[in-house]
XYZ file of C-alpha atoms in Angstrom:
214
model
C 13.069 -10.464 8.453
C 13.709 -7.160 6.733
C 14.843 -5.293 9.833
C 16.571 -8.381 11.092
C 18.735 -8.529 7.957
C 19.609 -4.835 8.302
C 20.623 -5.459 11.897
C 22.764 -8.459 10.877
C 24.514 -6.491 8.152
C 24.983 -3.436 10.435
C 26.626 -5.692 13.083
C 29.031 -7.140 10.662
C 29.930 -3.632 9.169
C 29.968 -1.541 12.252
C 30.347 -3.834 15.251
C 29.499 -2.109 18.590
C 28.821 1.218 16.690
C 25.422 -0.277 15.564
C 22.266 -0.433 17.579
C 18.947 -2.296 17.042
C 15.890 -0.711 18.437
C 12.348 -2.188 18.998
C 9.486 0.262 19.595
C 6.972 -1.007 22.097
C 3.355 0.066 22.016
C -0.124 -1.571 22.139
C 0.159 -2.286 18.361
C 3.022 -4.695 18.915
C 1.825 -8.277 18.937
C 2.633 -10.546 21.812
C 5.814 -12.433 21.255
C 7.334 -9.938 18.723
C 9.532 -8.223 21.348
C 10.902 -11.643 22.487
C 11.569 -12.476 18.829
C 13.442 -9.230 18.263
C 15.628 -9.887 21.406
C 16.402 -13.322 20.066
C 17.439 -12.036 16.654
C 19.585 -9.296 18.179
C 21.371 -11.838 20.411
C 21.906 -14.187 17.433
C 23.393 -11.644 15.042
C 25.414 -9.953 17.746
C 24.005 -6.433 17.794
C 23.278 -4.275 20.767
C 19.468 -3.921 21.324
C 17.247 -1.494 23.249
C 13.623 -0.770 23.408
C 11.751 2.499 23.296
C 8.049 3.258 23.998
C 6.088 5.023 21.240
C 2.669 6.630 21.724
C 1.099 6.612 18.324
C -2.348 6.349 19.898
C -1.852 9.950 21.200
C -1.868 11.119 17.580
C -5.410 11.866 16.258
C -4.441 10.932 12.685
C -3.447 7.478 13.835
C -6.493 6.984 15.954
C -8.794 7.973 13.117
C -7.359 5.167 11.026
C -7.529 6.772 7.597
C -5.657 5.407 4.639
C -2.559 7.503 5.915
C -2.583 5.717 9.326
C 0.992 4.341 8.736
C 2.341 7.870 8.126
C 1.218 8.910 11.589
C 2.617 5.701 13.144
C 5.966 6.003 11.447
C 6.199 9.756 12.225
C 5.862 8.827 15.880
C 8.454 6.146 15.459
C 11.006 8.197 13.556
C 10.620 11.127 15.879
C 11.440 8.860 18.793
C 14.319 7.198 16.963
C 15.775 10.508 15.853
C 15.735 11.721 19.466
C 17.555 8.628 20.643
C 20.074 8.889 17.866
C 20.789 12.526 18.746
C 21.195 11.652 22.417
C 23.539 8.731 21.703
C 25.524 10.145 18.761
C 24.291 7.927 16.007
C 24.639 9.265 12.506
C 21.956 7.404 10.545
C 18.544 5.738 10.944
C 17.983 2.621 8.851
C 14.767 0.632 7.988
C 14.199 -2.699 6.432
C 12.162 -1.354 3.439
C 12.756 -3.563 0.401
C 11.909 -3.361 -3.303
C 8.607 -5.151 -2.928
C 7.372 -2.419 -0.471
C 7.725 0.207 -3.188
C 4.857 -1.449 -5.111
C 2.519 -1.280 -2.229
C 0.556 1.557 -0.547
C 3.173 2.589 2.046
C 2.525 6.058 3.487
C 5.029 5.220 6.155
C 7.812 5.674 3.540
C 6.858 9.411 3.367
C 7.565 9.707 7.087
C 10.845 7.903 6.515
C 11.769 10.412 3.807
C 10.946 13.340 6.084
C 13.414 11.905 8.636
C 16.200 11.039 6.137
C 15.913 7.308 6.912
C 18.271 5.056 4.946
C 16.869 1.859 3.345
C 19.743 -0.475 2.685
C 17.514 -3.150 1.109
C 15.527 -0.932 -1.159
C 16.956 -2.701 -4.361
C 16.307 -6.141 -3.144
C 13.054 -8.181 -3.678
C 11.666 -9.987 -0.592
C 12.858 -13.437 -1.819
C 16.349 -12.177 -2.049
C 16.070 -10.585 1.435
C 15.023 -13.997 2.861
C 17.825 -15.797 0.937
C 20.434 -13.458 2.340
C 19.013 -13.674 5.900
C 19.180 -17.506 5.685
C 22.787 -17.287 4.379
C 23.684 -15.224 7.421
C 21.792 -17.605 9.790
C 19.374 -14.825 10.892
C 16.689 -16.741 12.977
C 13.766 -14.825 11.351
C 14.799 -15.702 7.759
C 11.582 -17.766 7.132
C 9.353 -15.886 9.649
C 5.996 -14.965 8.211
C 5.319 -11.304 7.702
C 3.816 -9.787 10.821
C 2.546 -6.166 10.457
C 1.294 -4.222 13.441
C -2.086 -5.112 14.957
C -3.664 -1.899 13.617
C -3.419 -3.305 10.104
C -6.222 -5.765 11.054
C -8.675 -2.772 11.506
C -10.476 -1.543 8.471
C -9.806 2.109 7.383
C -12.222 4.447 9.115
C -12.680 2.331 12.118
C -10.995 3.991 15.098
C -7.935 2.374 16.613
C -8.150 1.924 20.365
C -6.163 -0.065 22.934
C -9.148 -2.294 23.684
C -9.485 -3.228 19.932
C -5.817 -3.852 19.575
C -5.858 -6.102 22.763
C -8.907 -8.128 21.442
C -7.070 -8.740 18.117
C -3.906 -9.830 19.945
C -5.749 -12.231 22.234
C -7.567 -13.831 19.294
C -4.425 -14.276 17.246
C -2.496 -15.729 20.204
C -5.301 -18.192 20.837
C -5.267 -19.317 17.222
C -1.467 -19.660 17.242
C -1.775 -21.889 20.286
C -3.828 -24.276 18.211
C -0.914 -24.701 15.761
C -1.455 -21.947 13.175
C 1.574 -19.708 13.160
C 0.536 -17.705 10.054
C -2.696 -15.909 10.299
C -4.585 -12.601 10.529
C -7.679 -11.825 12.591
C -9.526 -8.953 10.912
C -11.626 -6.735 13.126
C -15.199 -5.821 12.079
C -16.734 -4.554 15.290
C -18.334 -7.602 17.039
C -17.131 -9.763 14.174
C -13.704 -11.300 13.907
C -12.685 -12.830 10.523
C -9.854 -15.300 10.511
C -7.503 -15.595 7.561
C -5.319 -18.734 7.150
C -3.108 -19.890 4.391
C -4.907 -22.226 1.930
C -2.748 -25.271 3.011
C -3.718 -24.667 6.649
C -7.496 -24.993 5.977
C -7.100 -28.780 5.733
C -5.798 -28.790 9.321
C -8.628 -26.915 10.878
C -9.802 -29.008 13.847
C -13.271 -30.500 14.349
C -15.444 -29.193 17.042
C -15.199 -25.480 16.569
C -11.921 -24.823 18.412
C -11.011 -21.884 16.152
C -14.437 -20.309 16.577
C -14.175 -20.747 20.307
C -10.795 -19.000 20.303
C -12.118 -16.067 18.488
C -15.226 -15.728 20.687
C -13.213 -16.011 23.862
C -11.240 -12.983 22.746
């Protein structure tokens, strides 16, 4: 919703001088790209995709506490190159006021690339309210950080692990649970659901089967 609101505001302020960009990599969950395309179409902003290769960066694969710094450095390097080729003057992100209270090493990468954060003074609930007022389709969408965030620090990030997490989460979503996380612990997958969803867990072990099948 954060980036979607920035896109909606950019489209209103700049028209065809604004561009929304989605980075595609193994860490992007299935369905997220389609969602981004839908938002871009709804808010009336041009949209392109780029491919990022954060897995080529040793610091990202090692998955230390600064993993997001290496990921965002890859992202902003690619975005800066695109902006230079196409003549765009600024890179914007959806970071909001709530992000400033979390551990966000990616913000350091943003600072190094002079990224602008239009929502940095707004708390998350205000971001959602504004998105709803502008009819942004993702206004109520649950937060969906990258798949690598499901892997404990110190456990290497690999394409196979990211794919396993993605398959497990898609299988659980297909059972009617849109908000979830599948945490990766080697051969063990731990499913997190909101408290209200626990009452809807089906009998017969369907969730366990979904995880094991992945």
